[in-house]
Coordinates of C-alpha atoms in Angstrom, one line a residue:
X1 CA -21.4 59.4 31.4
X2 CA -18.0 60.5 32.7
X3 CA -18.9 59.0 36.2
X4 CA -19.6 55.4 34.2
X5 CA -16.5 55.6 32.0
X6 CA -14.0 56.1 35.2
X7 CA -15.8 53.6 36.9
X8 CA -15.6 51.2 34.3
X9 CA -11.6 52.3 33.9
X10 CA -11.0 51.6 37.4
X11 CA -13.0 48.5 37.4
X12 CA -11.1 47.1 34.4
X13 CA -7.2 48.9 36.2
X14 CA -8.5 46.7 39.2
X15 CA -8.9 43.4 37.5
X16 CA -5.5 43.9 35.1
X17 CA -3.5 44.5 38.2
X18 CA -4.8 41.5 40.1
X19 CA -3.8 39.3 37.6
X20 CA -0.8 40.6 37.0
X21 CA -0.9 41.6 33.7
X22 CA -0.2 45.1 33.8
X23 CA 0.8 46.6 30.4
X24 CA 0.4 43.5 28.2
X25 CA -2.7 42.5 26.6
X26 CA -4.9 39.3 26.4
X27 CA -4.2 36.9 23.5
X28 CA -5.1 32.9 23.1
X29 CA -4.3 32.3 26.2
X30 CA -3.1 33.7 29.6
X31 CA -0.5 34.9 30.6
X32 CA -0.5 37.8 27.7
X33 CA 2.7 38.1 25.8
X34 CA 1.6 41.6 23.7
X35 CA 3.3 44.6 24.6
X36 CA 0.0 47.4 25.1
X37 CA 0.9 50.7 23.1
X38 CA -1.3 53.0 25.5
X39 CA -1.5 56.4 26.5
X40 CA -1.2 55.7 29.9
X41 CA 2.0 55.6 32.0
X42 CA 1.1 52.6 33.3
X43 CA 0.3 51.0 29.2
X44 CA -2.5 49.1 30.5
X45 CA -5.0 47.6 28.2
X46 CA -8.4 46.6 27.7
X47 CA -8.2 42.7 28.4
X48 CA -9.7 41.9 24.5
X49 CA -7.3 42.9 22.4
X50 CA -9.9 44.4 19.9
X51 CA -11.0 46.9 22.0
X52 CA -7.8 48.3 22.1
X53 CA -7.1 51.5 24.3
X54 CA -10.3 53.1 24.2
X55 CA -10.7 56.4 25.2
X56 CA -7.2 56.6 26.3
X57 CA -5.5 56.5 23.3
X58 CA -2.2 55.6 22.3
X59 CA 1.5 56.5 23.1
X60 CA 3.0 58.9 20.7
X61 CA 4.4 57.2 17.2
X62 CA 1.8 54.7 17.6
X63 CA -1.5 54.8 15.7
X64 CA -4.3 52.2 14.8
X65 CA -7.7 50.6 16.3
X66 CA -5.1 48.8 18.9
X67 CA -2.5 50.8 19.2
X68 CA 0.0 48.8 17.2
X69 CA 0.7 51.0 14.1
X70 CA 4.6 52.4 14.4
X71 CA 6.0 54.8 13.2
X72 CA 9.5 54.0 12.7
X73 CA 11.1 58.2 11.9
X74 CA 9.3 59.6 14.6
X75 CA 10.9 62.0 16.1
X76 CA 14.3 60.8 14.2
X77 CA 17.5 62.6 15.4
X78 CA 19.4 61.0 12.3
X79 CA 18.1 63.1 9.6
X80 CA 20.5 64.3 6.1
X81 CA 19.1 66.4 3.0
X82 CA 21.1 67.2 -0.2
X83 CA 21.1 70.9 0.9
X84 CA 22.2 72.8 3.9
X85 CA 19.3 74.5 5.4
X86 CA 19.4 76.7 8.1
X87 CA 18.1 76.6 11.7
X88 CA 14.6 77.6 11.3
X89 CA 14.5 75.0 8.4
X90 CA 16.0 71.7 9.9
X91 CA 15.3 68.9 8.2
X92 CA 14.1 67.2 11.6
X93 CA 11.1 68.8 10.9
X94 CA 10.1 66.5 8.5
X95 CA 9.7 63.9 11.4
X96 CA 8.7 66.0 14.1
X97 CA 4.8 64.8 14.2
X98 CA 3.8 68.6 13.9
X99 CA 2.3 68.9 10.7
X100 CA 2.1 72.7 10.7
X101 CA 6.1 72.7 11.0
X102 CA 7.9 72.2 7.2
X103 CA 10.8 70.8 5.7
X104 CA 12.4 72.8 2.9
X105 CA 15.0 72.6 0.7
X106 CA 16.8 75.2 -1.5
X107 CA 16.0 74.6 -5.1
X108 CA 18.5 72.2 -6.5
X109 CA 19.1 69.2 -9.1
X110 CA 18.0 65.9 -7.3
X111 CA 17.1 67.3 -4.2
X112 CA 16.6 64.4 -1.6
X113 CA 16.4 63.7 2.6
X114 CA 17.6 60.7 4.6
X115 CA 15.9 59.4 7.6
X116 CA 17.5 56.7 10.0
X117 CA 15.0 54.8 11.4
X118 CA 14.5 54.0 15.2
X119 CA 13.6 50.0 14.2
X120 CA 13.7 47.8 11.1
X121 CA 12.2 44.5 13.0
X122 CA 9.9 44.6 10.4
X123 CA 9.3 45.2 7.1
X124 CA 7.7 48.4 5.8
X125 CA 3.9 48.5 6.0
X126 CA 2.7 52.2 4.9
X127 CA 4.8 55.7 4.1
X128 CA 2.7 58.8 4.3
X129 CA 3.8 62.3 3.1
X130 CA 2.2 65.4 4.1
X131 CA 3.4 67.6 0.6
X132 CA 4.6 71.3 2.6
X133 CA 5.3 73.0 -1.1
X134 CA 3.5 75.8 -2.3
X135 CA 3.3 74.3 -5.4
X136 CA 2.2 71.2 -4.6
X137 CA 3.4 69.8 -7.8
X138 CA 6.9 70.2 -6.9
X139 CA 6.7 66.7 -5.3
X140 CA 5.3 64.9 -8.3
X141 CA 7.4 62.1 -9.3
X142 CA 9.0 61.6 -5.8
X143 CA 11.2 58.3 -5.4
X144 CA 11.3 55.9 -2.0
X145 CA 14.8 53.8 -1.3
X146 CA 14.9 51.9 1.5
X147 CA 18.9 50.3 2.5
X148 CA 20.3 48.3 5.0
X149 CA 23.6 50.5 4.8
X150 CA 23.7 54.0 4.9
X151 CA 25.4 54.4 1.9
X152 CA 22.6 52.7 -0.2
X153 CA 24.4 51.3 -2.6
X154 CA 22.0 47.9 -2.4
X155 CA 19.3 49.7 -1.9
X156 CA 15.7 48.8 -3.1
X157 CA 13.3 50.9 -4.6
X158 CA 10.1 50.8 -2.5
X159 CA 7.6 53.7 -4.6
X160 CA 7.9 55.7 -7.4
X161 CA 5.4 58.3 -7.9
X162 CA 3.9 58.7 -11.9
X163 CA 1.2 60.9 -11.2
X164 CA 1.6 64.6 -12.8
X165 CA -0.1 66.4 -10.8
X166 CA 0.9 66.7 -7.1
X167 CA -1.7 66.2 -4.1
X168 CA -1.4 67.5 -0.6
X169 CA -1.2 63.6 0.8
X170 CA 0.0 60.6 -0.2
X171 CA -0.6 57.5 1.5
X172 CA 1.8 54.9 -0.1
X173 CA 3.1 50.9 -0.2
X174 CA 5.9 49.6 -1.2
X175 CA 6.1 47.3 -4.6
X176 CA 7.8 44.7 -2.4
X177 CA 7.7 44.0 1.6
X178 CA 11.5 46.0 2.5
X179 CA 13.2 46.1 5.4
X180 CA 15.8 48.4 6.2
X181 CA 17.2 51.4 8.7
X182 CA 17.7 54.0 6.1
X183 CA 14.6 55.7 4.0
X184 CA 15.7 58.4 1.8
X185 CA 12.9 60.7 -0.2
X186 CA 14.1 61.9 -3.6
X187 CA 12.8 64.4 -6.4
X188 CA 14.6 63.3 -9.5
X189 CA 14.2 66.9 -10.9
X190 CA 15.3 70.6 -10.3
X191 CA 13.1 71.9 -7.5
X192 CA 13.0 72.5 -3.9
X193 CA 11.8 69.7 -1.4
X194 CA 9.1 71.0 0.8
X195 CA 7.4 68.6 3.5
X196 CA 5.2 69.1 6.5
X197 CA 5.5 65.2 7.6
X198 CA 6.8 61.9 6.4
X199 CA 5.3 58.9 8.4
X200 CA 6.9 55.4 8.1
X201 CA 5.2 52.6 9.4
X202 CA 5.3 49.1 10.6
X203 CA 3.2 47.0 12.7
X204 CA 4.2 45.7 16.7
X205 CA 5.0 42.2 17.7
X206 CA 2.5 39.9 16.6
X207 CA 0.5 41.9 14.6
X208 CA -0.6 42.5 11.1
X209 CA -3.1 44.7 8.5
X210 CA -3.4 47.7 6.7
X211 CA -4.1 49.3 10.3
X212 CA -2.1 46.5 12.2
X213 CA -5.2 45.5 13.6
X214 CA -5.0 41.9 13.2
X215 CA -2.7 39.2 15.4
X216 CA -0.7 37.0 13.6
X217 CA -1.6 33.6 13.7
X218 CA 1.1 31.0 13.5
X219 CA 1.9 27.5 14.5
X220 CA 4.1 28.9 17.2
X221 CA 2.5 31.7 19.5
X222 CA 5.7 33.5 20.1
X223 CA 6.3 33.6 16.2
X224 CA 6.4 36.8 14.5
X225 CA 4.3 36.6 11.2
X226 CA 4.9 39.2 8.2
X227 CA 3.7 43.0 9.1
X228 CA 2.2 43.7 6.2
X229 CA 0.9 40.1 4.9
X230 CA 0.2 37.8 8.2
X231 CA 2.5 35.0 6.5
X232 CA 4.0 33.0 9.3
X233 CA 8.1 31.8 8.5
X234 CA 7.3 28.3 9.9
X235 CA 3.6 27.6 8.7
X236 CA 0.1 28.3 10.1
X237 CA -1.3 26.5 13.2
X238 CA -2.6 22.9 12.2
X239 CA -6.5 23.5 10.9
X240 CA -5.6 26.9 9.4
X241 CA -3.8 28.1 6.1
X242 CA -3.9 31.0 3.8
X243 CA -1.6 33.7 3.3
X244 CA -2.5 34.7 6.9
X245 CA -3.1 31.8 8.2
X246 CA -7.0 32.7 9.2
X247 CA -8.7 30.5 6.7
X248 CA -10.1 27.2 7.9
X249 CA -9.1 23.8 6.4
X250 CA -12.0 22.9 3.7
X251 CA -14.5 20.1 4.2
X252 CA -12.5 17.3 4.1
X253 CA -9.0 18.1 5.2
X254 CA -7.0 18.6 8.0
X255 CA -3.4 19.4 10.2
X256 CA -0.5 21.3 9.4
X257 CA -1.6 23.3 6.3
X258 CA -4.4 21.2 5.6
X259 CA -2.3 19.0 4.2
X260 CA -3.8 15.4 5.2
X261 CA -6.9 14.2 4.2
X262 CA -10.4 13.0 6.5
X263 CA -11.0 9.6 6.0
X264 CA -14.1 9.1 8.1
X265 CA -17.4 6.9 7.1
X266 CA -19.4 8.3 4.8
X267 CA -17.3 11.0 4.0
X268 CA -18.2 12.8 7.1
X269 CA -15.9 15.6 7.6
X270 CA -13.2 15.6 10.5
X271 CA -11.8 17.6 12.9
X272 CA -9.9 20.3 11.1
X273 CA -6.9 20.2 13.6
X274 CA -6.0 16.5 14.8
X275 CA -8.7 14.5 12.0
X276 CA -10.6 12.5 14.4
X277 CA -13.7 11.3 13.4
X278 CA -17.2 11.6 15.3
X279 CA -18.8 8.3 16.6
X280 CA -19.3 7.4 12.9
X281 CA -15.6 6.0 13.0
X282 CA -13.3 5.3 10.7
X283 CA -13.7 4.8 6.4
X284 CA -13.7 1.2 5.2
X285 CA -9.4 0.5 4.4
X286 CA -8.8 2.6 7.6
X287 CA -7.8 2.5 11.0
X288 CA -6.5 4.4 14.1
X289 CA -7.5 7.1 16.6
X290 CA -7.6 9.6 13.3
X291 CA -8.2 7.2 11.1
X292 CA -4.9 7.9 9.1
X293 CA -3.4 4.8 8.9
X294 CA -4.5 2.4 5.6
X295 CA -5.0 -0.9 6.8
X296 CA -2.0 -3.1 6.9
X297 CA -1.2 -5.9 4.6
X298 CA -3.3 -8.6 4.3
X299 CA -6.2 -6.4 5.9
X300 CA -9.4 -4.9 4.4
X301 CA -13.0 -3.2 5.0
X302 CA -14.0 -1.5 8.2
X303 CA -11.7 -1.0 10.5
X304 CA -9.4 -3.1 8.5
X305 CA -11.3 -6.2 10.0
X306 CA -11.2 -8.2 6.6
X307 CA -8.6 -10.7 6.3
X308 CA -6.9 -10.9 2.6
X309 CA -6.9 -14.0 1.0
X310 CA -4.9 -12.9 -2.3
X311 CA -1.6 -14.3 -3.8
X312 CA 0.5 -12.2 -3.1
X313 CA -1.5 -11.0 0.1
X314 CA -0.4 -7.2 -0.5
X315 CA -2.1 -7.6 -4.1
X316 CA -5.8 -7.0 -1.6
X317 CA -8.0 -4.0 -2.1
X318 CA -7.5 -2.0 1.5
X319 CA -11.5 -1.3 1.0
X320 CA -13.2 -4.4 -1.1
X321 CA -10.8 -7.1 -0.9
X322 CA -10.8 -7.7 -4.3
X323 CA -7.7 -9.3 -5.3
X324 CA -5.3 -7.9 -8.3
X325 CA -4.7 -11.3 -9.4
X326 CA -5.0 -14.9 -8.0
X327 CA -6.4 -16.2 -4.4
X328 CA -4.5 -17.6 -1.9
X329 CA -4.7 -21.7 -2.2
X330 CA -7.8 -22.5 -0.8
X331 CA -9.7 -19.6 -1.5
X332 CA -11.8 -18.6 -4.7
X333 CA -14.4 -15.7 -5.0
X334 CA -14.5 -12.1 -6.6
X335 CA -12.4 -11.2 -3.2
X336 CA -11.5 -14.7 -2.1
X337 CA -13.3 -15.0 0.5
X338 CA -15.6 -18.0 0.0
X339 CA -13.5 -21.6 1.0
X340 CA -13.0 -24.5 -1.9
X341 CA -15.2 -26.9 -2.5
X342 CA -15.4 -30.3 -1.5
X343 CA -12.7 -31.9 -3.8
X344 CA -11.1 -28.6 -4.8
X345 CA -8.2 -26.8 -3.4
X346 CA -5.2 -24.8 -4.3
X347 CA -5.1 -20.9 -5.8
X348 CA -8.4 -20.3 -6.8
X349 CA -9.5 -23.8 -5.9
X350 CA -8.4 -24.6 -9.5
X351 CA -7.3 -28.1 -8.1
X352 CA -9.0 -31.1 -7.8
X353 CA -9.1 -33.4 -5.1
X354 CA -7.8 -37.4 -5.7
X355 CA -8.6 -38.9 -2.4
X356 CA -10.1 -42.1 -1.8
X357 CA -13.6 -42.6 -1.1
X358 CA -14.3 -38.9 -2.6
X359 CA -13.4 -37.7 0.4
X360 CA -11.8 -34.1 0.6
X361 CA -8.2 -33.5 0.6
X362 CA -6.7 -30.1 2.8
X363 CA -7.7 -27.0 0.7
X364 CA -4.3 -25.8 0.6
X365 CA -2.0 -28.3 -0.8
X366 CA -4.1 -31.0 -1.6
X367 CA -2.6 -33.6 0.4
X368 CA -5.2 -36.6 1.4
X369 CA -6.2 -38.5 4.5
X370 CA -5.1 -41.5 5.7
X371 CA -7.2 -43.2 3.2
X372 CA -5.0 -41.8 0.3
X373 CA -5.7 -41.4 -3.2
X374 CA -8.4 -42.8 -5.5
X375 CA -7.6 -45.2 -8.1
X376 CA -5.6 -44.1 -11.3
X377 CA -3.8 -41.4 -8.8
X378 CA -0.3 -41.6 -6.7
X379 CA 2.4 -39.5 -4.7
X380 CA 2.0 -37.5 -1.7
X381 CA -0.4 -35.5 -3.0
X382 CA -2.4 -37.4 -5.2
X383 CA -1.5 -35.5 -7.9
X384 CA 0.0 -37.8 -10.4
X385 CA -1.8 -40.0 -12.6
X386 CA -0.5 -43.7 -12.7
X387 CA 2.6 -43.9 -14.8
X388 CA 2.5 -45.2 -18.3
X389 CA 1.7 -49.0 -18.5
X390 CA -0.3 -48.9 -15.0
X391 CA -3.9 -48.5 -13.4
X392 CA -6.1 -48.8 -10.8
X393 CA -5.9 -48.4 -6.7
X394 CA -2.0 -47.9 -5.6
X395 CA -1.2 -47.8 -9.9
X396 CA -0.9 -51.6 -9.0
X397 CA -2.2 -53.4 -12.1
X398 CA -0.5 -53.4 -15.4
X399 CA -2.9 -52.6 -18.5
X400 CA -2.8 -55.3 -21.4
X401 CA -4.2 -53.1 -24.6
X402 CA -3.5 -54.4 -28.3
X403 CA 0.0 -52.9 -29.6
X404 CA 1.1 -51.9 -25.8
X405 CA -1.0 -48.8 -25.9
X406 CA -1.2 -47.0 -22.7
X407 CA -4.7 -48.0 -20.7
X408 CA -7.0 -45.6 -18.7
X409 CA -4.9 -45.2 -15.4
X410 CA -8.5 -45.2 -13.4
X411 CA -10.0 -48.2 -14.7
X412 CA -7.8 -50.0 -17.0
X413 CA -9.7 -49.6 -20.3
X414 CA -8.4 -49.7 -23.8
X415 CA -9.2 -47.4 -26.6
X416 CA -11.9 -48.8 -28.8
X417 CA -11.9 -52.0 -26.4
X418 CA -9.1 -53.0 -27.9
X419 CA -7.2 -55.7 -26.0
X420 CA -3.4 -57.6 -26.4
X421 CA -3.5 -61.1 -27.7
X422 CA -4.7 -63.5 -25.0
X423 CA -6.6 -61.0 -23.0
X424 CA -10.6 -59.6 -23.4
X425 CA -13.0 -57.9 -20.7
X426 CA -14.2 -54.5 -20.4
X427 CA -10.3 -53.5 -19.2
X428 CA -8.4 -56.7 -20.8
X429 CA -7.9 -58.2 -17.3
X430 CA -9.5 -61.5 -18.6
X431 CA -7.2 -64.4 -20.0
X432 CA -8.5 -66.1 -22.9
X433 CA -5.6 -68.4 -22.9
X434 CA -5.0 -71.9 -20.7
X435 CA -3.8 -71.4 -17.3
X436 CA -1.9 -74.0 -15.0
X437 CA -1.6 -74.0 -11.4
X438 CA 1.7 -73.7 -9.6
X439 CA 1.5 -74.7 -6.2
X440 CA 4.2 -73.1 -3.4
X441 CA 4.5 -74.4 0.1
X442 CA 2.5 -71.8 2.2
X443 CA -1.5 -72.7 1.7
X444 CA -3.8 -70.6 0.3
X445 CA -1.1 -69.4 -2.0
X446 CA -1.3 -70.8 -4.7
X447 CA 0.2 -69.2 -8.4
X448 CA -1.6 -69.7 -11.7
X449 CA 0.1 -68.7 -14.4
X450 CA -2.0 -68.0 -17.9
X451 CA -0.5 -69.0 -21.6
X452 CA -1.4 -68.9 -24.7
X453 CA -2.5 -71.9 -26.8
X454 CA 0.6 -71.5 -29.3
X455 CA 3.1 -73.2 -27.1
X456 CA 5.8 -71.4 -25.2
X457 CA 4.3 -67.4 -25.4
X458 CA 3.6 -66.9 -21.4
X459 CA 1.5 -63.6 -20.7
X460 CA 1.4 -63.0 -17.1
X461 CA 0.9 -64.6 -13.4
X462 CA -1.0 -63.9 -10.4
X463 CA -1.8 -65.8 -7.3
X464 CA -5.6 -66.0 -6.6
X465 CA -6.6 -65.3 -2.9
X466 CA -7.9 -67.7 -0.5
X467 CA -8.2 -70.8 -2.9
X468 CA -6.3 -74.4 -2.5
X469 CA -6.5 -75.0 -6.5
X470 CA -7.4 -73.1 -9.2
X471 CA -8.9 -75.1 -12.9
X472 CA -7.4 -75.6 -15.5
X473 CA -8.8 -74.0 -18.7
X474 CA -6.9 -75.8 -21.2
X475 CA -4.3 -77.8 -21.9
X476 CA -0.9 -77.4 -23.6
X477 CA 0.5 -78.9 -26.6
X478 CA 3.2 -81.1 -25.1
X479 CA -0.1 -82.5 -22.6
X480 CA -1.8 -82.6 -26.6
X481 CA 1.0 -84.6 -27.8
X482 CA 1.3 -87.2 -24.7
X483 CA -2.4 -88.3 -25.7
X484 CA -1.7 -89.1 -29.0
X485 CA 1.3 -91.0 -28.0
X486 CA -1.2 -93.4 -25.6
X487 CA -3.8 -93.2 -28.1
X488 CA -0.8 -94.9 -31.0
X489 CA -0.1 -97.5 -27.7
X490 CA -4.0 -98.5 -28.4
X491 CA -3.7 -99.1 -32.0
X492 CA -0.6 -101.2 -31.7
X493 CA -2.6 -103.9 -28.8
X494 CA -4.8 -103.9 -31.8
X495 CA -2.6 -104.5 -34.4
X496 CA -2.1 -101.5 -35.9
X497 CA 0.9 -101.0 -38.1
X498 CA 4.9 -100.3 -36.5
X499 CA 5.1 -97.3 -37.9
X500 CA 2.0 -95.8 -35.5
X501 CA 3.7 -97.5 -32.6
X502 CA 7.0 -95.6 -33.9
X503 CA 5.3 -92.7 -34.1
X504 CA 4.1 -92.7 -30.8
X505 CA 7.4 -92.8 -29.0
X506 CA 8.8 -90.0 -30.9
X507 CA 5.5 -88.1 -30.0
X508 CA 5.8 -89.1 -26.6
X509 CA 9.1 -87.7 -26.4
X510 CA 9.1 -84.8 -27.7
X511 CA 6.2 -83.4 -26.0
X512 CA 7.7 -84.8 -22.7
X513 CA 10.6 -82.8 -23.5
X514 CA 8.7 -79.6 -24.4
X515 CA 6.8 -80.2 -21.2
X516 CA 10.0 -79.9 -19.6
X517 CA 11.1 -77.0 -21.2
X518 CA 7.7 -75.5 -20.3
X519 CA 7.9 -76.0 -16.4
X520 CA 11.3 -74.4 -16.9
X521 CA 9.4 -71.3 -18.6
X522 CA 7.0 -71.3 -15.7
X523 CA 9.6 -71.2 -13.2
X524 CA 11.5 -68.2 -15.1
X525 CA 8.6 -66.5 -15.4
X526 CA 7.7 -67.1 -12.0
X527 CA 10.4 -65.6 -10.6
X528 CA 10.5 -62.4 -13.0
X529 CA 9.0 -59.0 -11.9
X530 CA 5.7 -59.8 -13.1
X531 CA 5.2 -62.2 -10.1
X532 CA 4.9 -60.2 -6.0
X533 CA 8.0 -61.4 -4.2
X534 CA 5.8 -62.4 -1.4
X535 CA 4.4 -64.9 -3.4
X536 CA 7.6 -66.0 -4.9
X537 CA 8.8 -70.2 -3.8
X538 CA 11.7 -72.5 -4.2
X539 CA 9.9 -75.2 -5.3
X540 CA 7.1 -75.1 -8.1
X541 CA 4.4 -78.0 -8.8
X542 CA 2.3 -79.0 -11.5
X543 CA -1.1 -79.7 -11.2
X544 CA -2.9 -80.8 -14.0
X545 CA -6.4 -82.8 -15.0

């Protein structure tokens, strides 16, 4: 077995020189950054870190399944008690390692000893006392400072003993992590101080535990985590948290203290350092190599391929689409996604479309084709009805209802039916008045103009398309009067009486005077508003039958 073991030693000296790595041992990755703590002159180390030393053992003040356990007061040389002791009684043999050799005091009020320790990198892991009195309860109720300064005036108090009975050994921890150079034991009472050993340790670079068997593991490789806790002064590696950093993130999170959140389909879990997904990919709402970035505005579903159609666009669901409030113009739909219907358009396809020939207008705005809007409708929209007064295709005829009540703007009807003097028809765009033509000098454009019976009350004119005369549906009263007139020429050939002939010139007269009046009218009227300016002519002529 001795023949296998050197073998194996040399074997392993072999391989540790070759790679150059003599006295450090292996950690994540090469090259090794630990310092080895072995019993060898040469400090080299098994190349897993666990296995420690093995059967070498480790250099003196060092202890533990590695090697890695100090203790900081061995073999101190900066030792004070309360009392002075002679030679064969130094209080440096309180730190000597030899646990047969004891530390004694002369019996005394408070009696205490002072250690200067050989390193304060880190803070106080474990004291052990090795109790060297004959009466072991002489040491009961002991007291621990540790201080930065030797005069320990800020000094903390790291253990205070309550037990009443003493024991042999005491294996202690501070209250509190402590770091400090200066250790001082005291016995608050009268009594001598009698120790074999006091043992203070910490734990080497790197390394943590109740034995100091454990690396630290922080974000930073070359960081020093707490001796006695693990905690790492700048966070644990990304995946990893805990007080020691050793405990994996939980299903579902990842990165620098598991911090972020997985947002993978289907709630698969993600890599617990960087968060990528598997070939699964990313959660609806959510895009990118780790799938960490929410889909951008105006985006949606998986892989944030949706396209928002919400007013405002950042009012979109990043997973459904569903909209906080209205759709986009020409959009409707629990997520306004489905296009407006033919004749609708606008936010939430609430409008309707005006067009001519029902055909659809632009699903946005509304705006029509070249055609442009449907009867009863105007502007560039098609989005006003006809203005009071009007109707029709263009809003280009004029409504003629009974007390100058508005008409339909589409078709020109009147409520009830009900139509202005001198008018009748389903919309009250029939005359039932007399008309006369009145012919201007460019054919086929000819101008009737429509009165009422009761003389002098014109209504309205229009010219009618594509004829050379239009009839005449009655006649006025000054045409009326000019028959009676020849009528009372008859009766006087015949011998009727003078006064008929009399009264026949003045008939005559008058109504050719009123006739007069009434071309005058015509041409007045003719020329008003009422009458297209293209159809409009210097000269008027009467055309009667």
């Amino acid at each position: 077995m001795a023949n296998i073991f050197f073998l194996k030693t040399l074997i392993f000296t072999f391989i540790m020189i070759s790679s150059n790595v003599s006295g450090q041992c292996n950690t994540h990755t090469p090259p090794c950054s630990l310092t080895c703590r072995c019993g060898t002159s040469s400090d080299v180390c098994l190349p897993v870190h666990v296995m420690g030393c093995g059967s070498l053992g480790c250099r003196p003040g060092w202890s533990g399944p590695t090697c890695q356990k100090q203790n900081i007061v061995y073999k101190a040389t900066k030792v004070d008690s309360s009392s002075e002791l002679s030679v064969s009684n130094s209080d440096n043999l309180a730190f000597d390692g030899d646990l047969t050799s004891v530390f004694r005091s002369a019996i005394e009020a408070n009696p205490s000893v002072t250690v200067t320790a050989t390193s304060s990198r880190h803070p106080i892991h474990t004291i052990q006392i090795y109790n060297g009195a004959t009466d072991l309860n002489d040491l009961s109720g002991f007291e621990i400072y540790v201080s930065a300064s030797s005069d320990f005036i800020n000094s903390k108090l790291c253990y205070r003993d309550t037990t009443a009975i003493g024991k042999s050994e005491y294996v202690i921890n501070c209250t509190q992590p402590l770091t400090g150079l200066y250790i001082k034991l005291l016995v608050p009472k009268t009594t001598s101080l009698a120790i074999r050993e006091m043992e203070v340790y910490v734990c080497g670079e790197y390394w943590f535990g109740s034995e100091c068997d454990r690396l630290c593991n922080c974000q930073s490789a070359s960081t020093r985590c707490n001796g006695v806790t693990g905690a790492c002064p700048y966070g644990c590696p990304d995946g990893r948290n805990g007080t020691d950093c050793y405990s994996e993130c939980l299903a579902g999170r990842f990165g620098r203290q598991c911090q972020s959140i997985c947002h993978c389909k289907n709630t698969a879990s993600c890599d617990k350092v960087d968060g990528t997904c598997d070939d699964q990919g990313c959660a609806v709402g959510f895009k990118g190599d780790n799938c960490q970035r929410a889909c951008s505005s105006g985006e949606f579903g998986e892989g944030c391929e949706g396209k928002c159609h919400c007013y405002p666009v950042n009012n979109c669901d990043k997973e459904t689409g569903q909209c906080a409030g209205d759709c986009q113009a020409g959009f409707k739909g629990d997520n306004c996604q489905e296009d407006c219907e033919v004749g609708k358009y606008g936010r939430n396809c609430a409008g309707d479309c005006h067009c001519k020939n029902l055909t659809s207008c632009n699903k946005e705005h509304g705006r029509c084709d070249a055609l442009g809007c449907e009867a009863g409708y105007t502007g560039s929209y098609c989005n006003r009805e006809c203005s009071t007064g009007r109707f029709g295709e263009k809003c280009q005829y004029i409504c003629h209802c009974k007390h100058a009540i508005s008409c339909n703007h589409v078709n020109g009807t009147c409520d009830e039916g009900r139509c202005a003097a001198g008018y009748k028809g389903d919309n009250c765009q029939e005359v039932s008045g007399s008309t006369i033509n009145v012919h201007t000098p460019e054919p086929n454009k000819n101008v009737q103009i429509y009165f009422r019976t009761n003389r002098r009350s014109l209504i309205w004119a229009k010219s009618p398309q594509n004829k050379e005369t239009a009839s005449i549906k009655g006649r006025p009263e000054s045409n009326k009067a000019s028959s009676t007139g020849l009528l009372a020429g008859v009766c006087v050939l015949a011998g009727i009486s003078l006064v008929l002939m009399i009264y026949a010139v003045i008939s005559t007269v008058k109504g050719r005077r009123w006739y007069i009046r009434f071309q005058q009218e015509i041409k007045s009227h003719y020329d008003s508003a009422q009458v297209p300016r293209r159809e409009r002519s210097s000269e008027i002529y009467e055309n009667t039958k």
